[in-house]
């Protein structure tokens, strides 16, 4: 019997893509499927999103895996490549690449490219992580075009640092800076991530880059995906493998970190940090079982989690326990834990069985 499993609804992924596309008036949407599609399986996700205008990943290995699986849409390398050889591979595979620094420009100059390549110049508008500075922009554009290796006019990209905050002045400044700096150039432009698509309509440009929202998750921790018409694509669940009657004042688990105040029932669930469920959760993080929420108590073990089912519990061995998904919003769980949903889905380990449904 399978216990720990992530059920991934492919139909929801497709519906979410369409929903996001509608949100930006049918402009192009790049499906960001880096990190194995945030733990949802990049190949299955790409195969499902036949309608996607483009895909984006972080590393060339991720892009090559998509090609090997027969995915033929354009793939954007969000951080570009880091040596000439990889640039040559990117060109021959038809990948779009980013240029964000002098070294990458130099590689483009030197590389032995037979097929023209699509290049996106990354502008630093305030994140201060990657990208060329506004005063360097036109010089870079000139130098990139001068290589004569481009498939079309250079595109422009920048990334938000605070767009999940609806009121962010930084985001307003980033949008203004990006629009004013790139206005003189004809190439395609992309600024919005999921938060930009959902909360910043004036960041909608030729292309948007949708990651977290594609998986049905809200980028803002106070909201849930359903409020934006999105459907959570992943449900993480497992099964009760023991239900034990437990006396008041007895501890549970490693380190005796928790003791019950009253006589109760403790449910043991086959899920642990070995599956990627965080060990560092605070006491009383909720799970969903038989129509209600119940708190996790005691330490998360490698393979097991203990839940206080309450004194009158009627739960049985074999019952389903949900950790996040259809009945328990991952945004709520992440907030309780003090992290973001991205980290929860991407950290699930290989041991968690993946089941794909399409309904
Ligand atoms: C990961 C990433 C995205 C997607 O961000 P979400 O918040 O998941 O929508 C977009 N652009 C870049 C450059 C990224 O690295």
Coordinates of N, CA and C and ligand atoms in Angstrom, one line a residue, residues 32 34 38 78 122 159 193-194 209-212 342, ligand 1:
X32 N 7.1 28.8 -15.8 CA 8.4 28.6 -15.1 C 8.4 27.3 -14.4
X34 N 11.3 25.5 -13.5 CA 12.6 25.2 -12.8 C 12.4 24.3 -11.6
X38 N 8.8 23.1 -9.5 CA 8.6 23.4 -8.1 C 8.1 22.1 -7.4
X78 N 16.8 31.3 -17.5 CA 16.6 32.5 -16.7 C 17.8 33.2 -16.3
X122 N 19.2 41.2 -19.2 CA 18.6 41.3 -17.8 C 19.0 42.6 -17.2
X159 N 13.4 41.5 -12.8 CA 12.8 40.7 -11.8 C 12.4 41.5 -10.6
X193 N 6.4 38.4 -12.7 CA 6.3 37.0 -12.2 C 4.9 36.8 -11.8
X194 N 4.6 35.7 -11.0 CA 3.2 35.5 -10.6 C 2.6 36.7 -9.9
X209 N 6.2 35.8 -16.7 CA 6.8 34.6 -16.2 C 6.1 34.0 -15.0
X210 N 5.3 33.0 -15.2 CA 4.4 32.4 -14.1 C 5.0 31.2 -13.5
X211 N 5.4 31.3 -12.2 CA 5.9 30.1 -11.5 C 4.8 29.7 -10.5
X212 N 4.9 30.2 -9.3 CA 4.1 29.7 -8.2 C 2.6 29.6 -8.5
X342 N 6.8 27.7 -1.9 CA 7.8 27.3 -2.8 C 8.7 26.3 -2.2
Ligands
LIG1 C1 11.5 31.7 -10.4 C2 11.4 32.9 -11.3 C3 10.2 33.4 -11.7 C4 8.9 32.8 -11.3 O1 8.5 33.4 -10.0 P1 7.1 33.1 -9.3 O2 7.1 34.0 -8.1 O3 7.2 31.6 -8.9 O4 6.1 33.4 -10.3 C5 10.2 34.4 -12.6 N1 11.3 35.0 -13.0 C6 12.5 34.6 -12.6 C7 13.7 35.3 -13.1 C8 12.6 33.6 -11.7 O5 13.8 33.2 -11.3

